[in-house]
Coordinates of N, CA, C and O in Angstrom, one line a residue:
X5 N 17.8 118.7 75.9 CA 17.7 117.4 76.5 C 18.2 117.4 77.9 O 19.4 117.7 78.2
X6 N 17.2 116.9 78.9 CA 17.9 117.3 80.2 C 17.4 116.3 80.9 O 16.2 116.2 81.1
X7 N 18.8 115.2 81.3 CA 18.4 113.9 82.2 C 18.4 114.0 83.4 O 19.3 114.5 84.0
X8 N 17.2 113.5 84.0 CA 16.5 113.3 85.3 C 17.6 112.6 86.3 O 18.0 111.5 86.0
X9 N 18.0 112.9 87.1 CA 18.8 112.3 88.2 C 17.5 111.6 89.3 O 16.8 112.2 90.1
X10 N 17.6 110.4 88.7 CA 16.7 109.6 89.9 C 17.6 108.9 90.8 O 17.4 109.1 92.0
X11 N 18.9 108.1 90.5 CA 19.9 107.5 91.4 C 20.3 108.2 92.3 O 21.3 107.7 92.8
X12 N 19.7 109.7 93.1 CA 20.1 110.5 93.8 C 20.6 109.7 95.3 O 19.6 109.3 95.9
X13 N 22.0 109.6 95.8 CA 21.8 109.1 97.2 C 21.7 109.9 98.3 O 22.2 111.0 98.2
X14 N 21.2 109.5 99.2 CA 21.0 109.8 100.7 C 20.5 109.2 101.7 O 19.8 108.2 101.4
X15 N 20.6 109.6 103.0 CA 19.3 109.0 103.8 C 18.3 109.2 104.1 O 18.3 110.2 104.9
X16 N 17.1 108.5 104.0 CA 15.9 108.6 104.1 C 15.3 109.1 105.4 O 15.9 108.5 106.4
X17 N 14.7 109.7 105.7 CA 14.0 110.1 106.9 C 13.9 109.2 107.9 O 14.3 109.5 109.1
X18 N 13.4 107.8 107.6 CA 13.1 106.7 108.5 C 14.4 106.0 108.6 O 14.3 104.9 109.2
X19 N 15.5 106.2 108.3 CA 16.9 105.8 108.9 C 17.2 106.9 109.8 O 17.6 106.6 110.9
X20 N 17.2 108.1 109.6 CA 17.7 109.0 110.6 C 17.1 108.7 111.2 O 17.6 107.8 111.9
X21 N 15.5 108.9 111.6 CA 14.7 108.7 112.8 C 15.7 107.2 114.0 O 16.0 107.2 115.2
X22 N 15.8 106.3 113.0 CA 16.1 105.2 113.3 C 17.4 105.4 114.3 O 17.3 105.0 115.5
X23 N 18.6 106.1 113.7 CA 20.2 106.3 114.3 C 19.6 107.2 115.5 O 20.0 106.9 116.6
X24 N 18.9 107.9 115.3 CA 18.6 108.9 116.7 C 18.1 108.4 117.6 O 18.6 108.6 118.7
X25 N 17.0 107.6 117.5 CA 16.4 106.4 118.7 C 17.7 106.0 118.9 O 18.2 106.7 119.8
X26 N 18.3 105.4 118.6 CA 19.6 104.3 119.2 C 21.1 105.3 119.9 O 21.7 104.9 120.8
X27 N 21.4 106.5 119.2 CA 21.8 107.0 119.7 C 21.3 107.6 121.6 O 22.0 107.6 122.6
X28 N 19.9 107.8 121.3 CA 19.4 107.9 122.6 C 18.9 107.3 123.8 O 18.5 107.7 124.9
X29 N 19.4 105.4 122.7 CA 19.1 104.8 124.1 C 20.3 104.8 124.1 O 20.4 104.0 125.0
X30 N 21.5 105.0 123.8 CA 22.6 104.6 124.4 C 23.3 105.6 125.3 O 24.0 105.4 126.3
X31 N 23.0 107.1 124.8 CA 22.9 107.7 125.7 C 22.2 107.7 127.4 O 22.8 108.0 128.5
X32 N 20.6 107.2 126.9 CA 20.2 106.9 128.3 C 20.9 106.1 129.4 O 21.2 106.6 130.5
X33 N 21.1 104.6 128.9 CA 22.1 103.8 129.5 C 23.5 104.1 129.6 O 23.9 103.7 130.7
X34 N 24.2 104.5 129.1 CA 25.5 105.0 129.1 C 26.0 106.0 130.1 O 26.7 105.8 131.1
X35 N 25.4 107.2 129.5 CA 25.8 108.4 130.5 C 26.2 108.2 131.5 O 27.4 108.2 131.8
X36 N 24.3 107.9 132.6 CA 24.7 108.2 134.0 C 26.1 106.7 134.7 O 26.8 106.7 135.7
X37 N 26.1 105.7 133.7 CA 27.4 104.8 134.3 C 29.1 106.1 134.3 O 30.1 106.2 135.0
X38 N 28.7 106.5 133.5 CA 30.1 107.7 133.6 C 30.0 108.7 134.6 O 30.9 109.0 135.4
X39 N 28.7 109.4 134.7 CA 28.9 110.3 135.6 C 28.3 110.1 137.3 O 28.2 110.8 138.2
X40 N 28.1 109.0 137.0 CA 28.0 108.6 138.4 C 28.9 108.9 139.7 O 30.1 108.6 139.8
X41 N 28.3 109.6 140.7 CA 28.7 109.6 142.0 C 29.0 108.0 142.7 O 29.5 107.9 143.8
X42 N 28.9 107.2 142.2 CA 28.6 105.7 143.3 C 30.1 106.0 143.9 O 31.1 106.4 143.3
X43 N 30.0 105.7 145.4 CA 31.4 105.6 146.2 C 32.3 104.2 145.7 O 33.5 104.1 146.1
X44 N 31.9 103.5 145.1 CA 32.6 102.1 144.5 C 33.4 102.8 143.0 O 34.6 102.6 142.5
X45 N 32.8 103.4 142.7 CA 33.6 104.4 141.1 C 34.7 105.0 141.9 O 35.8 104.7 141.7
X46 N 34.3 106.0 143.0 CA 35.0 107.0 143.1 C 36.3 106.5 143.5 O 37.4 106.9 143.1
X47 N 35.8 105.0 144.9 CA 37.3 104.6 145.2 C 37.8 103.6 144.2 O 39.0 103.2 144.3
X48 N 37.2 103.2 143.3 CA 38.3 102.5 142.2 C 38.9 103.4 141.4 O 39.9 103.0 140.8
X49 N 38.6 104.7 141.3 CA 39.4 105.8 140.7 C 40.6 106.3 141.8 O 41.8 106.5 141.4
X50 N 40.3 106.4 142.9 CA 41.2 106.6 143.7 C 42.7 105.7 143.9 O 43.9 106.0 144.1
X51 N 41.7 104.3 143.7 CA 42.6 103.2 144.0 C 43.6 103.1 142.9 O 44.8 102.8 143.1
X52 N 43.1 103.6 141.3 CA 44.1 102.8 140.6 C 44.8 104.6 140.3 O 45.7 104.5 139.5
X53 N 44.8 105.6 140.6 CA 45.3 106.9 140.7 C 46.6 106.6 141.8 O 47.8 107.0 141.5
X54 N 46.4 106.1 143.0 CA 47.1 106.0 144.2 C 48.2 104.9 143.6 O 49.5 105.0 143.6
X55 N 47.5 104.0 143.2 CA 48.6 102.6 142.7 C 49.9 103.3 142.1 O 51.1 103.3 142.5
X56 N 48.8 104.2 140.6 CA 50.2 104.7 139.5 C 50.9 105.5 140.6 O 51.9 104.9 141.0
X57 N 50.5 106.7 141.3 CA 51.4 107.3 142.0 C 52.2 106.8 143.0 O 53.2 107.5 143.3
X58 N 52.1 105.6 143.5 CA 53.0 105.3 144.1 C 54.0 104.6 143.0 O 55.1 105.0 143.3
X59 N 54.1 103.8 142.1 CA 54.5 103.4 141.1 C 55.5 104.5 140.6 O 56.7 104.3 140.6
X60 N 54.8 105.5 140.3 CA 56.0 106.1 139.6 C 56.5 107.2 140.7 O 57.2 108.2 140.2
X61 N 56.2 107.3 142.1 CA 57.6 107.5 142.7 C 58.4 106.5 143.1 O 59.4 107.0 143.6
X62 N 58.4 105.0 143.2 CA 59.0 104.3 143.3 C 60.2 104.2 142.1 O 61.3 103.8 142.4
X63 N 59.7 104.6 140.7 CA 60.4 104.1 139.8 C 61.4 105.6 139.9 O 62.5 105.5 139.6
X64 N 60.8 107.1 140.3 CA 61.8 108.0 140.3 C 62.9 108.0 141.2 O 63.8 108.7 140.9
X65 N 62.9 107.1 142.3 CA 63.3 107.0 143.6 C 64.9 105.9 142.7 O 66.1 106.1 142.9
X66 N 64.5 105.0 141.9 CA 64.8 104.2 141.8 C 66.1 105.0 140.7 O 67.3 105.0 140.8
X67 N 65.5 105.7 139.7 CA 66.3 106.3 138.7 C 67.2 107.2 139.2 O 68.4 107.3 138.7
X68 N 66.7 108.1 140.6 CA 67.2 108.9 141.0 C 68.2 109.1 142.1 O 67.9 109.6 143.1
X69 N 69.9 108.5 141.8 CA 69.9 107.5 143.0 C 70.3 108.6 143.6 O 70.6 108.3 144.7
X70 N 70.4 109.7 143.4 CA 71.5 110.6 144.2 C 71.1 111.5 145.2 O 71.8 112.0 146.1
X71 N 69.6 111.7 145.0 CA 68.9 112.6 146.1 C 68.0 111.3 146.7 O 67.9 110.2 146.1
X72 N 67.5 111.5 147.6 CA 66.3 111.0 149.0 C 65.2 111.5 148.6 O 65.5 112.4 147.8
X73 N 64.0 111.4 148.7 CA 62.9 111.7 149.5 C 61.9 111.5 148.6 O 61.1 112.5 148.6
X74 N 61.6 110.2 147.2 CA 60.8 110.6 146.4 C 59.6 109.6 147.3 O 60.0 108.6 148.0
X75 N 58.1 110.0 147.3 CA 56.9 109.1 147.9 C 56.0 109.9 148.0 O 55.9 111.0 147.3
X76 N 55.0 109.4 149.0 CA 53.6 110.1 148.8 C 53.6 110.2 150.2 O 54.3 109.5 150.8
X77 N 52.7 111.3 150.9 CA 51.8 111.7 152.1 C 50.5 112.2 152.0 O 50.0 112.6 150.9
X78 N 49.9 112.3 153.0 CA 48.3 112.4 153.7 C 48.8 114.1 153.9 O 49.4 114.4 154.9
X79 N 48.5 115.1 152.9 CA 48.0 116.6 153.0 C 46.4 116.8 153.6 O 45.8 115.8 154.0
X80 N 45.9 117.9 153.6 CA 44.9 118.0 153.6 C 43.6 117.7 152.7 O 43.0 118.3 151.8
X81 N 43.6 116.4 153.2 CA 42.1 115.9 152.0 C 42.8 115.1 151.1 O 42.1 114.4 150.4
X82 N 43.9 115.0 150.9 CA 44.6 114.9 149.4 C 45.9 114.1 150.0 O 46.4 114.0 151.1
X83 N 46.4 113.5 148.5 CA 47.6 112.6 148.6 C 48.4 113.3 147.8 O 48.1 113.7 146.7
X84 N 49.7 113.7 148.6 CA 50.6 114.6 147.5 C 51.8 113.9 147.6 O 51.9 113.0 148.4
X85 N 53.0 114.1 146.6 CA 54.0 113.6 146.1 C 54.8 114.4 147.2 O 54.3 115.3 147.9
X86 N 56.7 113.8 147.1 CA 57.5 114.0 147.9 C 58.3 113.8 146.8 O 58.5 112.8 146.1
X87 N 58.8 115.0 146.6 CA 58.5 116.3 146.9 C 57.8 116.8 145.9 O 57.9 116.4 144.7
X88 N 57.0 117.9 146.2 CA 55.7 118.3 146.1 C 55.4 118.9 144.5 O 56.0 119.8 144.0
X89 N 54.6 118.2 143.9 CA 54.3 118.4 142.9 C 52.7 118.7 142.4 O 52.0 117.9 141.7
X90 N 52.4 119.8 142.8 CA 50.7 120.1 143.1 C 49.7 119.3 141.6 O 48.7 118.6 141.7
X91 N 50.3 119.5 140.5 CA 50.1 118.7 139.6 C 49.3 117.2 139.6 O 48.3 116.7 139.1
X92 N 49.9 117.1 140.2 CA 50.0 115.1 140.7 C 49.0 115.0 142.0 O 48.7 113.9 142.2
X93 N 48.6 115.6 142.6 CA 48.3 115.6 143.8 C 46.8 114.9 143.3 O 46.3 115.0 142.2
X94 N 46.3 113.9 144.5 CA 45.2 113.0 144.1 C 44.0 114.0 145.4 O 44.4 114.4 146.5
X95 N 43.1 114.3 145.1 CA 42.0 114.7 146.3 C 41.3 114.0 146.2 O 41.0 113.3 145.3
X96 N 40.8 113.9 147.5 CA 39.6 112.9 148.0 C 38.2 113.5 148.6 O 37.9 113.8 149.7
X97 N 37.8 113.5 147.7 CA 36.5 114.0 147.8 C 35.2 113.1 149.0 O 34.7 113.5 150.1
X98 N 35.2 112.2 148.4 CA 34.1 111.0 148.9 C 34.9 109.9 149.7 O 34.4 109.0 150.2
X99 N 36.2 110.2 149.8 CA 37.3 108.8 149.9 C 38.0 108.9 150.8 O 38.4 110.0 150.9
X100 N 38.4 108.1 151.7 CA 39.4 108.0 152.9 C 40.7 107.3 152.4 O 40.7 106.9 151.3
X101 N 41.9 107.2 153.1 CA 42.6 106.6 153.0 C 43.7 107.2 154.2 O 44.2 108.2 154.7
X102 N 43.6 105.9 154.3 CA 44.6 105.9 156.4 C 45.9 104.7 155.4 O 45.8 103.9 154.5
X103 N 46.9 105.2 156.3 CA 48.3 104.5 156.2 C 49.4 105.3 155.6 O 50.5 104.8 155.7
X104 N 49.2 106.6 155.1 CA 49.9 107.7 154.8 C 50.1 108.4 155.4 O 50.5 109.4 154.7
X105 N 50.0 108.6 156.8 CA 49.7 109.8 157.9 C 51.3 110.6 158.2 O 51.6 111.7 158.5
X106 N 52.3 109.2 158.1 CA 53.8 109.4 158.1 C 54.8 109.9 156.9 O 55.9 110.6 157.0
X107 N 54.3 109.6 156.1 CA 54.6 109.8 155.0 C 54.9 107.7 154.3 O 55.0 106.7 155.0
X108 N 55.0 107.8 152.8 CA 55.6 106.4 152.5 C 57.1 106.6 151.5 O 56.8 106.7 150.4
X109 N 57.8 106.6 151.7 CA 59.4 107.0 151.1 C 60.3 105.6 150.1 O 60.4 104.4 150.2
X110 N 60.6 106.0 149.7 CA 61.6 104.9 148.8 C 62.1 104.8 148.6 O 62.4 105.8 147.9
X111 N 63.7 103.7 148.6 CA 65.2 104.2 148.5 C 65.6 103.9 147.1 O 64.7 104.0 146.2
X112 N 66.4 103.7 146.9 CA 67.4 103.8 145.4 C 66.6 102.0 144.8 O 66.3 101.8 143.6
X113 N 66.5 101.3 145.7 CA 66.3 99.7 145.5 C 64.8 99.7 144.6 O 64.4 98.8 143.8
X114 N 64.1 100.8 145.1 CA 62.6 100.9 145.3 C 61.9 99.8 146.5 O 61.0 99.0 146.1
X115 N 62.2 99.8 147.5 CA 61.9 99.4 148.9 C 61.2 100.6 149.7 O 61.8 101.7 149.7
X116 N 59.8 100.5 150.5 CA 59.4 101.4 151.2 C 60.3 101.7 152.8 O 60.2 101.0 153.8
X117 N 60.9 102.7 152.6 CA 61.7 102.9 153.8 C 60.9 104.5 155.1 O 60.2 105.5 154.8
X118 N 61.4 104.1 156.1 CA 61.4 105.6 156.9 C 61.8 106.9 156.3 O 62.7 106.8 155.4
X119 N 61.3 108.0 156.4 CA 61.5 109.2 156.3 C 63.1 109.2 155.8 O 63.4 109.4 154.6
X120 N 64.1 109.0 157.0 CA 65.4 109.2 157.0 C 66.2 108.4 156.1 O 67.4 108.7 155.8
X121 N 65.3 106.9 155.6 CA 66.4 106.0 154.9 C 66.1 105.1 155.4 O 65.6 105.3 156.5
X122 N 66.5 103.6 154.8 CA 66.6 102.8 155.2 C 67.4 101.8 154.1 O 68.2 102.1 153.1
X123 N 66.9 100.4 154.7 CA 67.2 98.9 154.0 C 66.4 98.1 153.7 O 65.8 97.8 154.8
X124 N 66.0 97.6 152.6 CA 65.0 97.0 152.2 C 64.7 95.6 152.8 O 65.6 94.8 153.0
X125 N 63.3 95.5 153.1 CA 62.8 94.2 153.6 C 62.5 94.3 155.2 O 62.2 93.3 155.9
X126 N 62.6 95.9 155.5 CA 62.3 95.7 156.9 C 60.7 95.7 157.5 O 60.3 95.4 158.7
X127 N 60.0 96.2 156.2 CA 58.3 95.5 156.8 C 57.4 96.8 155.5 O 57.8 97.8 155.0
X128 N 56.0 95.8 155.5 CA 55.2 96.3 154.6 C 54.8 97.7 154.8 O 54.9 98.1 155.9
X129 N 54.1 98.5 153.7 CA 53.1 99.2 154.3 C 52.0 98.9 153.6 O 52.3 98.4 152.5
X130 N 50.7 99.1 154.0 CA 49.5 98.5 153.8 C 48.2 100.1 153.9 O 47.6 100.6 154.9
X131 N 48.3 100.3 153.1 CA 46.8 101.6 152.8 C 46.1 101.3 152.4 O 46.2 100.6 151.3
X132 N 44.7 101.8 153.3 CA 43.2 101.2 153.2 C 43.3 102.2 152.8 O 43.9 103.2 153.2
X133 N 41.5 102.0 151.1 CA 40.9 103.2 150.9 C 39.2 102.9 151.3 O 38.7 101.8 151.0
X134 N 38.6 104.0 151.9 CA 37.6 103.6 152.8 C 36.4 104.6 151.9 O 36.5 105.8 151.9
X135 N 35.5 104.1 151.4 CA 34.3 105.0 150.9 C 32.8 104.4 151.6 O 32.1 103.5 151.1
X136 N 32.6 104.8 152.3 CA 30.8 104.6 153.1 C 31.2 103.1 153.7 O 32.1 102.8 154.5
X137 N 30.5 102.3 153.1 CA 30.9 101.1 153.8 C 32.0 100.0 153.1 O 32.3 98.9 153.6
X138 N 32.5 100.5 152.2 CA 33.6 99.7 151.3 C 35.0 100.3 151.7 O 35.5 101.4 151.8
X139 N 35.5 98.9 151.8 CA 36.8 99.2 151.8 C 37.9 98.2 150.8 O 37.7 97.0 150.5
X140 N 39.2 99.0 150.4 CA 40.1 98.3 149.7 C 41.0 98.8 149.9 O 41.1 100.0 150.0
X141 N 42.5 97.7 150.0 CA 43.7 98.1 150.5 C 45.1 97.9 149.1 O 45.0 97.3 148.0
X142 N 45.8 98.5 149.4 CA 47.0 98.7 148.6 C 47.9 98.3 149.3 O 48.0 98.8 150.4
X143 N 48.9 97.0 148.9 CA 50.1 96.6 149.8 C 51.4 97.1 149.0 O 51.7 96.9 147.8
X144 N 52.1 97.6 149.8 CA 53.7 97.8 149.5 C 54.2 96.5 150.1 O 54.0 96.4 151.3
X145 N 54.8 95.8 149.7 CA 56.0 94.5 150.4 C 57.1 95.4 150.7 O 57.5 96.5 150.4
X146 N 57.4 94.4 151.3 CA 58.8 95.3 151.9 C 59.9 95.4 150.9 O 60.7 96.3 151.0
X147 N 60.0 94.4 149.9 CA 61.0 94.3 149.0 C 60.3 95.7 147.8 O 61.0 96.3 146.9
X148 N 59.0 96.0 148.1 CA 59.0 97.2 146.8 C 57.8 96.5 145.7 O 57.4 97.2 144.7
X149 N 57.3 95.5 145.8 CA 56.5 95.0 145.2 C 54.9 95.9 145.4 O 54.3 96.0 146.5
X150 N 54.3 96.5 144.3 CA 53.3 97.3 145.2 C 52.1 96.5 144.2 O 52.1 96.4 143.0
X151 N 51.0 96.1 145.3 CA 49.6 95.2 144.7 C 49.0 95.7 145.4 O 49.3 96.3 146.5
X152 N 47.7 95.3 144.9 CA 46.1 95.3 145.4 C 46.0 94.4 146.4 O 46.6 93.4 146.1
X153 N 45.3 94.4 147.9 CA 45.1 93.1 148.6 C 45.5 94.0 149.8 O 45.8 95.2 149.9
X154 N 45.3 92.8 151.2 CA 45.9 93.2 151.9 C 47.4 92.4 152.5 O 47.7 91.2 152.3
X155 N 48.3 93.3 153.1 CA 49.5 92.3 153.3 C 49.3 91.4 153.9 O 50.2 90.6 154.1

């Protein structure tokens, strides 16, 4: 006596077909938004890469009271940490960005100061990031406050 397994489950041909169409349009639409070259991608990646890095040397500057010199400068092509952490370093491929040329430094308070040191509140810095015809800036306040905008 040998019973027939008709309750067998699985999926039917015309559902796979079905997941694979939808997988493929979403592939279609999806993809190229990720791999996109557009200069508007590239500098909102720049922008919010630039934001954290200045963020968290501000916040090491701040932890660190006993040494100087934590911030960012304009290398070759590229935005690197102070002091130099090749790791971290942001390149700019498609992307400009002017207001780093000096370097930007931070003291114990997390205030943007001179090279040498300073006191907080003595004036902003303000970096534009520049892609084809777009532009967007990053303000440091003088108190250490760092946003999107211009000062």
């Amino acid at each position: 006596m040998s019973k027939n397994n008709s309750n067998a489950m699985g999926f039917t041909l015309i559902e796979l077909i079905i997941v694979i169409v939808v997988l493929g349009i979403l592939a279609v639409t999806a993809v190229p938004r990720f791999m996109a070259s557009d200069p508007s991608t590239e500098m909102a990646t720049v922008e919010a890469r630039l934001m954290g890095l200045l963020r968290l040397q501000q916040q090491r500057a701040m932890q660190d009271t006993a040494n100087f010199g934590y911030g960012v400068s304009m290398g070759a092509n590229k935005v690197t940490t102070l002091p130099v952490e090749a790791e971290r370093d942001i390149n700019l491929d498609a992307v400009a960005v002017s207001g780093l040329n000096t370097g930007l430094y931070f003291n114990s308070k997390g205030c943007p100061v001179p090279s040498g040191g300073g006191v907080c509140g003595v004036a902003a810095r303000e970096i534009t990031i520049t892609a084809g015809s777009l532009t967007r800036n990053i303000c440091v306040q003088s108190q250490g406050y760092i946003r999107l905008g211009s000062c």
